[in-house]
Tab-separated table of C-alpha atoms in Angstrom:
chain	number	residue	atom	x	y	z
A	1	MET	CA	-18.404	18.394	40.513
A	2	ALA	CA	-17.448	14.716	41.337
A	3	ALA	CA	-21.204	14.401	42.110
A	4	GLY	CA	-21.639	15.628	38.316
A	5	ASP	CA	-19.344	13.193	37.401
A	6	ALA	CA	-20.876	10.462	39.330
A	7	ASN	CA	-24.256	11.160	37.636
A	8	ARG	CA	-22.827	11.172	34.584
A	9	SER	CA	-21.139	7.359	35.139
A	10	MET	CA	-24.439	6.097	35.809
A	11	GLU	CA	-25.654	7.005	33.045
A	12	PRO	CA	-28.232	4.796	31.594
A	13	MET	CA	-27.772	3.273	28.041
A	14	PRO	CA	-29.499	5.212	25.472
A	15	ILE	CA	-32.369	4.019	24.185
A	16	LEU	CA	-31.339	4.023	20.845
A	17	LEU	CA	-28.298	1.795	21.544
A	18	LYS	CA	-30.588	-1.392	23.486
A	19	VAL	CA	-33.213	-0.796	19.839
A	20	LEU	CA	-29.832	-1.070	17.844
A	21	SER	CA	-28.527	-4.362	19.592
A	22	GLY	CA	-31.686	-5.863	20.045
A	23	PHE	CA	-32.198	-5.229	16.417
A	24	SER	CA	-28.696	-6.580	15.484
A	25	VAL	CA	-29.038	-9.765	17.213
A	26	ALA	CA	-32.142	-10.231	15.525
A	27	LEU	CA	-30.686	-9.692	12.116
A	28	PHE	CA	-27.554	-11.678	12.961
A	29	SER	CA	-30.417	-14.633	13.540
A	30	VAL	CA	-31.728	-14.310	10.314
A	31	ALA	CA	-28.204	-14.499	8.796
A	32	LEU	CA	-27.193	-17.276	10.093
A	33	TYR	CA	-30.560	-18.810	9.469
A	34	MET	CA	-30.403	-18.117	5.575
A	35	VAL	CA	-26.596	-19.043	5.472
A	36	TRP	CA	-27.732	-22.449	6.664
A	37	PHE	CA	-31.536	-22.922	5.226
A	38	TYR	CA	-31.749	-20.447	2.801
A	39	ALA	CA	-29.026	-20.458	0.643
A	40	PRO	CA	-28.550	-23.698	-1.779
A	41	ARG	CA	-26.188	-26.003	-1.363
A	42	GLU	CA	-22.946	-25.071	-3.894
A	43	VAL	CA	-22.542	-27.491	-6.638
A	44	VAL	CA	-18.763	-27.977	-6.432
A	45	MET	CA	-17.818	-27.136	-3.115
A	46	GLY	CA	-20.738	-28.614	-1.129
A	47	GLU	CA	-21.552	-27.083	2.596
A	48	VAL	CA	-17.636	-25.473	3.171
A	49	GLN	CA	-18.806	-22.372	0.694
A	50	ARG	CA	-21.487	-21.215	3.206
A	51	VAL	CA	-18.148	-20.126	4.886
A	52	PHE	CA	-17.666	-17.575	2.322
A	53	TYR	CA	-21.021	-15.259	3.715
A	54	PHE	CA	-19.362	-14.739	7.017
A	55	HIS	CA	-15.732	-14.962	5.543
A	56	VAL	CA	-16.372	-12.304	3.329
A	57	ALA	CA	-18.311	-10.038	5.599
A	58	ALA	CA	-15.538	-10.362	8.412
A	59	GLY	CA	-13.477	-8.578	5.961
A	60	TRP	CA	-15.669	-6.079	5.473
A	61	VAL	CA	-16.328	-5.135	9.232
A	62	GLY	CA	-12.277	-5.444	9.232
A	63	ALA	CA	-11.611	-2.821	6.437
A	64	LEU	CA	-14.435	-0.148	7.561
A	65	ALA	CA	-13.521	-0.535	11.204
A	66	PHE	CA	-9.550	0.663	10.181
A	67	LEU	CA	-11.508	3.277	7.822
A	68	VAL	CA	-13.376	4.416	11.098
A	69	THR	CA	-10.013	4.333	12.899
A	70	ALA	CA	-8.342	6.519	10.670
A	71	ILE	CA	-10.871	9.176	10.104
A	72	ALA	CA	-11.658	9.229	13.948
A	73	GLY	CA	-7.947	9.816	14.035
A	74	ALA	CA	-7.540	12.619	11.824
A	75	ILE	CA	-10.628	14.387	13.672
A	76	TYR	CA	-8.506	13.763	16.602
A	77	LEU	CA	-5.274	15.629	15.862
A	78	LEU	CA	-7.549	18.113	14.503
A	79	ARG	CA	-9.732	18.912	17.414
A	80	GLU	CA	-7.444	17.284	20.366
A	81	GLU	CA	-10.723	15.545	21.975
A	82	SER	CA	-10.106	12.434	23.677
A	83	ARG	CA	-13.406	10.947	22.863
A	84	TRP	CA	-12.670	10.508	19.168
A	85	ASP	CA	-9.307	8.819	20.409
A	86	LEU	CA	-11.447	6.743	22.217
A	87	LEU	CA	-13.689	5.831	19.384
A	88	ALA	CA	-10.192	5.136	16.969
A	89	LEU	CA	-8.940	2.821	19.605
A	90	SER	CA	-12.545	0.899	20.140
A	91	SER	CA	-12.668	0.516	16.378
A	92	VAL	CA	-9.147	-0.989	16.532
A	93	GLU	CA	-10.060	-3.683	19.067
A	94	ILE	CA	-13.421	-4.438	16.713
A	95	GLY	CA	-11.563	-4.657	13.454
A	96	VAL	CA	-8.576	-6.928	14.717
A	97	VAL	CA	-11.023	-9.811	15.983
A	98	PHE	CA	-12.678	-9.676	12.869
A	99	ILE	CA	-9.904	-9.792	10.603
A	100	LEU	CA	-8.885	-12.645	12.678
A	101	ILE	CA	-12.086	-14.100	12.277
A	102	ASN	CA	-11.390	-13.266	8.290
A	103	ILE	CA	-8.155	-15.111	8.416
A	104	VAL	CA	-9.204	-18.315	10.359
A	105	SER	CA	-12.660	-18.776	8.765
A	106	GLY	CA	-10.695	-18.434	5.516
A	107	SER	CA	-8.755	-20.967	6.511
A	108	ILE	CA	-11.195	-23.300	7.246
A	109	TRP	CA	-12.340	-22.522	3.558
A	110	ALA	CA	-9.267	-23.082	2.263
A	111	LYS	CA	-8.476	-26.554	3.821
A	112	PRO	CA	-10.830	-28.294	1.710
A	113	ILE	CA	-10.521	-26.492	-1.668
A	114	TRP	CA	-6.918	-25.480	-1.874
A	115	GLY	CA	-6.351	-28.600	-0.054
A	116	THR	CA	-3.798	-26.313	2.517
A	117	TRP	CA	-4.677	-24.289	5.629
A	118	TRP	CA	-2.663	-21.590	4.601
A	119	THR	CA	-0.674	-20.500	1.200
A	120	TRP	CA	1.770	-17.567	0.572
A	121	ASP	CA	-0.723	-15.728	-1.695
A	122	PRO	CA	-0.953	-12.209	-1.929
A	123	ARG	CA	-4.184	-11.698	-0.681
A	124	LEU	CA	-3.625	-14.156	2.408
A	125	ILE	CA	-0.236	-12.146	3.158
A	126	THR	CA	-1.728	-8.813	2.577
A	127	ALA	CA	-4.276	-9.471	5.046
A	128	THR	CA	-2.051	-10.818	7.827
A	129	ILE	CA	0.080	-7.329	7.651
A	130	MET	CA	-2.437	-5.465	7.708
A	131	GLU	CA	-3.866	-7.485	10.890
A	132	LEU	CA	0.102	-7.011	12.016
A	133	ILE	CA	-0.327	-3.282	11.515
A	134	TYR	CA	-3.323	-3.011	13.874
A	135	ILE	CA	-1.561	-5.151	16.792
A	136	ALA	CA	1.278	-3.076	16.349
A	137	TYR	CA	-1.359	-0.034	17.001
A	138	LEU	CA	-2.630	-1.650	20.091
A	139	MET	CA	1.370	-2.213	21.481
A	140	LEU	CA	2.098	1.232	20.813
A	141	ARG	CA	-0.554	2.610	22.702
A	142	GLN	CA	0.449	0.481	25.749
A	143	GLY	CA	4.126	1.909	25.772
A	144	ILE	CA	3.133	5.533	25.873
A	145	ASP	CA	1.537	6.751	29.839
A	146	ASP	CA	0.849	10.254	29.202
A	147	PRO	CA	-2.861	10.057	27.487
A	148	ARG	CA	-2.587	12.870	25.141
A	149	ARG	CA	0.829	11.597	23.482
A	150	ARG	CA	-0.754	8.210	23.366
A	151	ALA	CA	-4.154	9.362	21.544
A	152	ARG	CA	-1.620	11.698	19.031
A	153	PHE	CA	0.618	8.797	18.671
A	154	GLY	CA	-2.189	6.436	17.788
A	155	ALA	CA	-3.732	8.856	15.071
A	156	VAL	CA	-0.621	9.035	13.736
A	157	TYR	CA	-0.177	5.331	13.302
A	158	GLY	CA	-3.885	4.382	12.609
A	159	ILE	CA	-4.043	6.811	9.478
A	160	ALA	CA	-0.302	5.659	8.128
A	161	GLY	CA	-1.546	2.229	8.794
A	162	PHE	CA	-4.539	2.566	6.945
A	163	ILE	CA	-2.309	2.366	3.245
A	164	SER	CA	-2.771	-1.560	4.047
A	165	VAL	CA	-6.387	-1.847	4.049
A	166	PRO	CA	-6.861	-0.239	0.190
A	167	ILE	CA	-3.435	-2.538	-0.796
A	168	THR	CA	-5.194	-5.794	0.649
A	169	PHE	CA	-8.625	-5.127	-1.271
A	170	LEU	CA	-6.920	-4.303	-4.111
A	171	SER	CA	-4.155	-7.534	-3.757
A	172	ILE	CA	-6.492	-10.019	-5.369
A	173	ARG	CA	-7.683	-7.699	-8.482
A	174	LEU	CA	-4.221	-6.430	-9.154
A	175	LEU	CA	-2.198	-9.166	-8.416
A	176	ARG	CA	-1.631	-12.935	-10.005
A	177	THR	CA	-3.344	-14.907	-6.771
A	178	ILE	CA	-5.550	-18.175	-6.199
A	179	HIS	CA	-7.921	-16.343	-4.107
A	180	PRO	CA	-11.063	-16.169	-5.831
A	181	LEU	CA	-12.700	-12.518	-6.807
A	182	VAL	CA	-16.319	-13.053	-6.572
A	183	PHE	CA	-17.244	-9.481	-7.457
A	184	GLY	CA	-16.418	-8.012	-10.849
A	185	GLY	CA	-13.906	-10.235	-11.774
A	186	GLU	CA	-13.930	-13.620	-14.485
A	187	GLY	CA	-11.981	-15.286	-12.259
A	188	GLY	CA	-14.211	-18.134	-12.688
A	189	SER	CA	-10.888	-20.838	-13.552
A	190	LEU	CA	-9.649	-20.415	-9.796
A	191	ALA	CA	-10.303	-23.258	-7.574
A	192	GLY	CA	-12.786	-22.185	-5.284
A	193	SER	CA	-14.972	-19.549	-7.360
A	194	PHE	CA	-18.378	-20.208	-8.454
A	195	ASN	CA	-21.107	-18.128	-9.793
A	196	MET	CA	-23.605	-16.538	-7.176
A	197	GLU	CA	-27.576	-17.449	-7.922
A	198	PRO	CA	-30.132	-14.774	-6.613
A	199	PRO	CA	-30.624	-16.570	-3.383
A	200	MET	CA	-26.868	-16.722	-2.681
A	201	PHE	CA	-26.644	-12.968	-3.589
A	202	LEU	CA	-29.279	-12.093	-1.038
A	203	THR	CA	-28.150	-14.409	1.581
A	204	PHE	CA	-24.515	-12.337	0.939
A	205	MET	CA	-26.183	-8.954	1.740
A	206	ILE	CA	-28.138	-10.202	4.362
A	207	SER	CA	-24.951	-11.182	5.676
A	208	LEU	CA	-23.265	-7.989	5.269
A	209	LEU	CA	-25.694	-6.166	6.547
A	210	ALA	CA	-26.045	-7.794	10.079
A	211	PHE	CA	-22.532	-7.649	10.308
A	212	THR	CA	-22.556	-4.031	10.004
A	213	PHE	CA	-24.611	-3.527	12.415
A	214	VAL	CA	-23.244	-6.024	14.901
A	215	PHE	CA	-20.116	-3.867	14.357
A	216	VAL	CA	-21.836	-0.560	15.352
A	217	THR	CA	-23.506	-2.311	17.889
A	218	LEU	CA	-20.133	-3.158	19.018
A	219	LEU	CA	-18.693	0.227	18.399
A	220	TRP	CA	-20.768	1.785	20.427
A	221	HIS	CA	-20.978	-0.669	23.510
A	222	ARG	CA	-17.278	-0.741	23.540
A	223	TYR	CA	-16.557	3.463	22.996
A	224	ARG	CA	-18.925	4.069	26.069
A	225	LEU	CA	-16.767	1.083	28.243
A	226	GLN	CA	-13.598	3.142	27.069
A	227	LEU	CA	-15.218	6.125	28.042
A	228	ARG	CA	-15.903	5.011	31.481
A	229	ALA	CA	-12.733	4.019	31.598
A	230	GLU	CA	-11.683	7.006	31.055
A	231	GLN	CA	-13.447	8.888	33.561
A	232	LEU	CA	-12.826	6.203	36.097
A	233	GLU	CA	-8.804	7.106	35.631
A	234	GLN	CA	-9.870	11.033	35.963
A	235	THR	CA	-11.619	10.339	39.500
A	236	LYS	CA	-8.796	8.170	40.416
A	237	MET	CA	-6.331	10.730	39.255
A	238	LYS	CA	-8.332	13.662	41.413
A	239	LEU	CA	-9.038	11.232	44.541
A	240	LEU	CA	-5.283	10.982	44.342
A	241	LEU	CA	-4.734	14.519	44.740
A	242	GLU	CA	-6.894	15.269	46.952
B	1	MET	CA	1.260	25.839	7.541
B	2	ALA	CA	4.362	27.665	6.855
B	3	GLU	CA	2.683	30.933	6.423
B	4	ASP	CA	0.572	31.304	9.620
B	5	ARG	CA	2.887	29.628	11.571
B	6	SER	CA	5.989	32.242	10.525
B	7	PRO	CA	4.837	35.164	8.673
B	8	THR	CA	6.754	37.926	11.127
B	9	VAL	CA	9.971	35.663	10.511
B	10	LEU	CA	9.778	35.646	6.905
B	11	ARG	CA	8.884	39.699	6.646
B	12	ILE	CA	11.814	40.116	8.452
B	13	ASP	CA	13.848	38.305	6.180
B	14	GLY	CA	12.382	40.354	3.393
B	15	GLY	CA	9.909	37.975	1.647
B	16	ARG	CA	9.158	34.669	0.576
B	17	GLU	CA	12.362	33.704	-1.446
B	18	ALA	CA	14.068	34.068	1.552
B	19	GLY	CA	12.002	31.845	3.723
B	20	ILE	CA	12.346	29.302	1.272
B	21	ARG	CA	16.274	29.758	1.141
B	22	ARG	CA	16.054	29.706	5.291
B	23	TYR	CA	13.936	26.416	5.078
B	24	PHE	CA	16.283	24.633	2.670
B	25	ARG	CA	19.491	25.788	5.458
B	26	ALA	CA	17.645	24.745	8.324
B	27	ILE	CA	17.711	21.144	6.898
B	28	SER	CA	20.764	21.542	5.023
B	29	ALA	CA	21.987	22.484	9.035
B	30	ILE	CA	20.556	19.409	10.483
B	31	VAL	CA	21.872	17.101	7.973
B	32	TRP	CA	25.100	18.678	8.517
B	33	LYS	CA	25.088	18.226	12.303
B	34	ASP	CA	24.158	14.405	12.042
B	35	LEU	CA	26.902	13.821	9.644
B	36	ALA	CA	29.420	15.986	11.825
B	37	ALA	CA	28.694	14.163	14.882
B	38	GLU	CA	28.700	10.769	12.895
B	39	LEU	CA	32.199	11.372	11.944
B	40	ARG	CA	33.512	12.221	15.038
B	41	SER	CA	31.670	9.568	17.000
B	42	ARG	CA	31.657	6.703	14.165
B	43	GLU	CA	28.792	4.484	16.706
B	44	LEU	CA	26.115	4.471	14.310
B	45	MET	CA	27.942	3.813	10.600
B	46	SER	CA	30.078	1.134	12.628
B	47	ALA	CA	27.205	-0.769	14.207
B	48	MET	CA	24.826	-0.589	11.289
B	49	LEU	CA	27.820	-2.028	9.166
B	50	VAL	CA	28.987	-4.812	11.569
B	51	PHE	CA	25.415	-5.631	12.381
B	52	ALA	CA	24.837	-5.838	8.021
B	53	LEU	CA	28.032	-8.154	7.934
B	54	LEU	CA	26.392	-10.374	10.902
B	55	VAL	CA	23.495	-11.007	9.075
B	56	ILE	CA	25.079	-11.508	5.780
B	57	LEU	CA	27.149	-14.575	7.740
B	58	ILE	CA	23.501	-15.651	9.329
B	59	PHE	CA	22.395	-16.008	5.769
B	60	ASN	CA	25.150	-17.848	4.405
B	61	PHE	CA	25.156	-20.423	7.169
B	62	ALA	CA	21.327	-20.542	6.910
B	63	LEU	CA	20.802	-21.044	3.532
B	64	GLU	CA	24.431	-22.753	2.696
B	65	LEU	CA	24.776	-19.961	0.046
B	66	SER	CA	27.253	-20.809	-2.679
B	67	VAL	CA	28.200	-19.423	-5.753
B	68	ARG	CA	25.776	-21.068	-7.590
B	69	SER	CA	22.816	-20.779	-5.344
B	70	VAL	CA	23.314	-17.306	-4.611
B	71	GLU	CA	22.005	-15.991	-7.861
B	72	THR	CA	18.113	-16.795	-6.731
B	73	VAL	CA	18.174	-15.251	-3.315
B	74	THR	CA	20.763	-12.216	-3.598
B	75	SER	CA	18.576	-9.634	-3.573
B	76	GLY	CA	16.226	-11.144	-0.634
B	77	VAL	CA	19.507	-11.237	1.357
B	78	LEU	CA	20.554	-7.966	0.719
B	79	TRP	CA	17.213	-6.465	1.437
B	80	VAL	CA	16.917	-7.814	4.682
B	81	THR	CA	19.997	-7.447	5.607
B	82	PHE	CA	19.384	-3.784	4.433
B	83	VAL	CA	16.220	-3.350	6.309
B	84	PHE	CA	17.685	-4.687	9.628
B	85	ALA	CA	20.837	-2.618	9.595
B	86	GLY	CA	18.364	-0.045	8.687
B	87	THR	CA	16.699	-0.141	11.525
B	88	LEU	CA	19.668	-0.293	14.010
B	89	GLY	CA	20.427	3.516	12.374
B	90	LEU	CA	16.951	4.873	12.435
B	91	GLY	CA	16.716	3.698	16.348
B	92	ARG	CA	19.746	5.259	17.377
B	93	SER	CA	19.660	8.367	14.959
B	94	MET	CA	16.435	9.350	16.801
B	95	ALA	CA	17.424	8.155	20.220
B	96	ILE	CA	20.452	10.404	20.269
B	97	GLU	CA	18.328	13.353	19.560
B	98	LYS	CA	16.107	12.241	22.566
B	99	ASP	CA	18.051	11.123	25.138
B	100	ARG	CA	20.807	14.328	25.090
B	101	GLY	CA	17.588	16.203	25.069
B	102	CYS	CA	18.560	17.869	21.542
B	103	LEU	CA	15.569	17.202	20.146
B	104	ASP	CA	14.115	19.834	22.757
B	105	GLY	CA	16.152	22.551	21.061
B	106	LEU	CA	15.701	21.973	17.364
B	107	LEU	CA	11.729	22.160	18.235
B	108	LEU	CA	12.716	25.601	19.204
B	109	VAL	CA	14.401	26.536	16.463
B	110	PRO	CA	11.728	29.128	14.480
B	111	VAL	CA	11.136	26.869	10.900
B	112	ASP	CA	8.638	24.743	9.916
B	113	ARG	CA	8.469	21.431	11.631
B	114	SER	CA	8.599	19.554	8.532
B	115	ALA	CA	12.460	21.246	7.976
B	116	LEU	CA	13.300	18.868	10.844
B	117	TYR	CA	11.612	15.364	9.284
B	118	PHE	CA	13.588	16.512	6.439
B	119	GLY	CA	16.509	16.901	7.744
B	120	LYS	CA	16.472	13.479	9.638
B	121	LEU	CA	15.349	12.195	6.486
B	122	LEU	CA	18.342	12.992	4.689
B	123	GLY	CA	20.417	12.171	7.706
B	124	ASN	CA	19.251	8.559	8.074
B	125	LEU	CA	19.186	8.364	4.167
B	126	ILE	CA	22.663	9.082	3.751
B	127	PHE	CA	23.537	6.603	6.827
B	128	MET	CA	21.810	3.744	4.916
B	129	LEU	CA	23.095	4.395	1.495
B	130	VAL	CA	26.846	4.267	2.864
B	131	VAL	CA	26.241	1.261	4.433
B	132	GLU	CA	24.965	-0.291	1.202
B	133	ALA	CA	27.772	1.371	-0.280
B	134	ILE	CA	30.007	-0.559	1.390
B	135	VAL	CA	27.715	-3.752	1.606
B	136	LEU	CA	27.270	-4.451	-1.835
B	137	PRO	CA	30.814	-4.099	-3.341
B	138	LEU	CA	31.935	-6.603	-0.294
B	139	TYR	CA	28.819	-8.983	-1.219
B	140	SER	CA	29.796	-8.950	-4.842
B	141	LEU	CA	33.360	-9.996	-3.565
B	142	LEU	CA	32.393	-12.479	-1.385
B	143	PHE	CA	29.879	-14.408	-3.557
B	144	SER	CA	30.981	-13.461	-6.911
B	145	VAL	CA	28.266	-12.004	-8.148
B	146	ASN	CA	27.835	-8.615	-10.164
B	147	LEU	CA	26.020	-6.228	-8.676
B	148	PHE	CA	26.368	-3.188	-10.373
B	149	ASP	CA	23.830	-2.830	-12.523
B	150	PRO	CA	22.958	0.760	-12.843
B	151	ARG	CA	19.136	-0.287	-12.373
B	152	LEU	CA	19.654	-2.186	-9.415
B	153	LEU	CA	21.337	1.087	-7.911
B	154	LEU	CA	18.078	2.680	-8.779
B	155	VAL	CA	16.166	0.271	-7.314
B	156	ILE	CA	18.273	0.046	-4.185
B	157	LEU	CA	18.376	4.162	-3.812
B	158	LEU	CA	14.344	4.373	-4.429
B	159	GLY	CA	13.925	1.317	-1.953
B	160	SER	CA	15.886	3.135	0.808
B	161	VAL	CA	13.840	6.411	0.493
B	162	GLY	CA	10.634	4.931	1.150
B	163	TYR	CA	12.285	3.357	4.017
B	164	SER	CA	13.929	6.087	5.547
B	165	ALA	CA	10.836	8.122	4.731
B	166	VAL	CA	7.949	5.420	6.753
B	167	GLY	CA	11.132	4.770	9.170
B	168	THR	CA	11.830	8.538	10.349
B	169	LEU	CA	8.272	9.224	10.964
B	170	LEU	CA	7.770	6.057	13.096
B	171	ALA	CA	11.470	5.967	14.904
B	172	SER	CA	10.109	9.277	16.208
B	173	MET	CA	7.168	8.300	17.579
B	174	ALA	CA	9.582	4.862	18.804
B	175	VAL	CA	11.871	6.652	20.692
B	176	GLN	CA	9.212	8.197	23.013
B	177	THR	CA	7.501	5.511	24.463
B	178	ARG	CA	8.493	3.075	27.014
B	179	THR	CA	9.436	-0.074	24.785
B	180	ARG	CA	11.048	2.057	22.133
B	181	ASP	CA	14.073	-0.475	21.063
B	182	MET	CA	11.250	-3.600	20.586
B	183	LEU	CA	8.653	-1.072	19.448
B	184	LEU	CA	10.495	0.258	16.348
B	185	PRO	CA	10.454	-2.938	14.347
B	186	ILE	CA	6.608	-3.908	14.870
B	187	LEU	CA	5.738	-0.948	14.148
B	188	LEU	CA	8.072	0.390	11.230
B	189	PHE	CA	7.981	-3.334	9.016
B	190	PRO	CA	4.405	-3.985	8.417
B	191	ILE	CA	3.679	-0.606	7.086
B	192	VAL	CA	7.154	-0.188	5.154
B	193	LEU	CA	6.568	-4.108	3.907
B	194	PRO	CA	5.136	-2.675	0.505
B	195	VAL	CA	7.728	-0.976	-0.427
B	196	VAL	CA	10.659	-4.004	0.673
B	197	VAL	CA	8.466	-6.139	-1.489
B	198	ALA	CA	8.569	-3.822	-4.644
B	199	ALA	CA	12.271	-3.136	-4.178
B	200	VAL	CA	12.713	-6.963	-3.812
B	201	LYS	CA	10.947	-7.863	-6.534
B	202	ALA	CA	12.283	-5.459	-8.615
B	203	SER	CA	16.275	-6.110	-7.741
B	204	ASN	CA	15.464	-9.732	-8.270
B	205	ALA	CA	14.207	-9.200	-12.048
B	206	ILE	CA	16.933	-7.368	-12.878
B	207	GLN	CA	19.545	-10.177	-11.079
B	208	GLN	CA	17.989	-12.403	-12.888
B	209	SER	CA	18.073	-10.015	-15.982
B	210	LEU	CA	14.660	-10.177	-17.190
B	211	GLU	CA	13.203	-7.907	-19.901
B	212	MET	CA	12.248	-4.184	-18.617
B	213	ALA	CA	8.632	-5.307	-19.159
B	214	THR	CA	8.484	-6.935	-16.134
B	215	ILE	CA	10.805	-4.953	-14.077
B	216	TRP	CA	8.691	-1.869	-15.084
B	217	PRO	CA	5.499	-2.546	-12.816
B	218	TRP	CA	7.745	-2.963	-9.648
B	219	LEU	CA	9.634	-0.041	-10.278
B	220	ASN	CA	6.296	2.023	-10.561
B	221	LEU	CA	4.894	1.038	-7.617
B	222	LEU	CA	8.124	1.878	-5.567
B	223	ILE	CA	8.161	5.153	-7.059
B	224	ALA	CA	4.321	5.373	-6.248
B	225	PHE	CA	4.979	4.018	-2.764
B	226	ASP	CA	7.751	6.588	-2.148
B	227	VAL	CA	5.886	9.452	-3.129
B	228	ILE	CA	2.947	8.750	-0.474
B	229	PHE	CA	4.886	7.658	2.317
B	230	VAL	CA	7.052	11.022	2.043
B	231	ALA	CA	3.867	13.194	1.819
B	232	ALA	CA	2.238	11.310	4.849
B	233	ALA	CA	4.904	11.369	6.831
B	234	PHE	CA	5.527	14.975	5.831
B	235	MET	CA	2.274	15.640	6.965
B	236	LEU	CA	2.194	13.686	9.904
B	237	PHE	CA	5.161	14.432	11.355
B	238	ASP	CA	4.639	17.780	13.180
B	239	PHE	CA	1.920	15.810	15.799
B	240	VAL	CA	4.752	13.201	16.416
B	241	VAL	CA	7.048	16.339	17.807
B	242	GLU	CA	4.795	18.329	19.137
B	243	GLU	CA	4.913	18.738	22.758
């Protein structure tokens, strides 16, 4: 049994993961190149508008990550297999980082356009609350020793906390806000809005795709690391019992 | 879930109707237990009340509340007070169950677990409403504002329902962790914020006697969140108390 475990932990990285990692790096480089050199300079805002491509993409990855957490949590509650819990945890960790990138890059964009680093606008508030919920998720897990209870509570909180994601998404569509609505709205009068030209749209789509691939790659790596950590923990327990 | 868990119990009692009656009897028994324990010890309620008054006192100094300036901040001050006092009550009410092994006993009762949830929810809600019923007249006395608007009372009721619904679920989680008292507000506040924001906005609109057209959206939002949170907590509670 111990030998089997040892073999499993020596398991090499799957080919697909290697390919995916390489592809993500390449796609990200393309996105970076497009953002800097291909996308035209926005007339009114100038260079700072280039923040937009990664700002929105990071927000998208955050929302996607929290969706993965909620779904993985629900599957965990139904099946009680710890791998789903590890997936949910990995996804939260990545989501928290990307929402932080989203908030910080938004702040960098806001300074020259709105004239302030931060303003108490519904979109900014809801995004921050979302971030706080998932930081609370990580703190909740730290406070529980029993792995099964930790997984169960994590799943419950991940599902309950997910309500913040649609609220954040809808906040600029339902509430009065100064945050620009680039897609599907006539927020043209807001400071920071702009009309997207085809090259901009293409750059945006590539950024979105690149960030999504980066997310999947990171998630897979993180998940593998969590699995290893769990195996290590079990091996330790076994050795302690012997 | 109720069907596959206690089919035999239902049959012994002679059918479905008895099962439903039994379910409500379990809920009322839990509520009654909480109320009776509170009537004897009075520790939870008195702590919540004193705490609520202290919060108002601190606000009085921090915001330099005067009879003239109080109009604009009343709903904010009131809701912060309710939320803080509510957290205190929620944490305590679940800690009592956990520490004295009462929760294990309750889990052995052959009724659906959701009866336990609704029982605790109603108990927590009643404690919160009683505190609010004492704080409100006191506040209007201290700052000479009239708070007796039935619409305002409705908003406070709806807000408290949403708050207790999420609070009961998360408090039962928090008491089972190492960092329980520290953790509850951190878990609860960001999730329950939509309810509190809607409640503050609606209360404020009522306070400033704006027309119903501006109040309705917030009221609808409040009702929607109440429904969502009660339903979600009802479905998730099973997993929180399971051992």
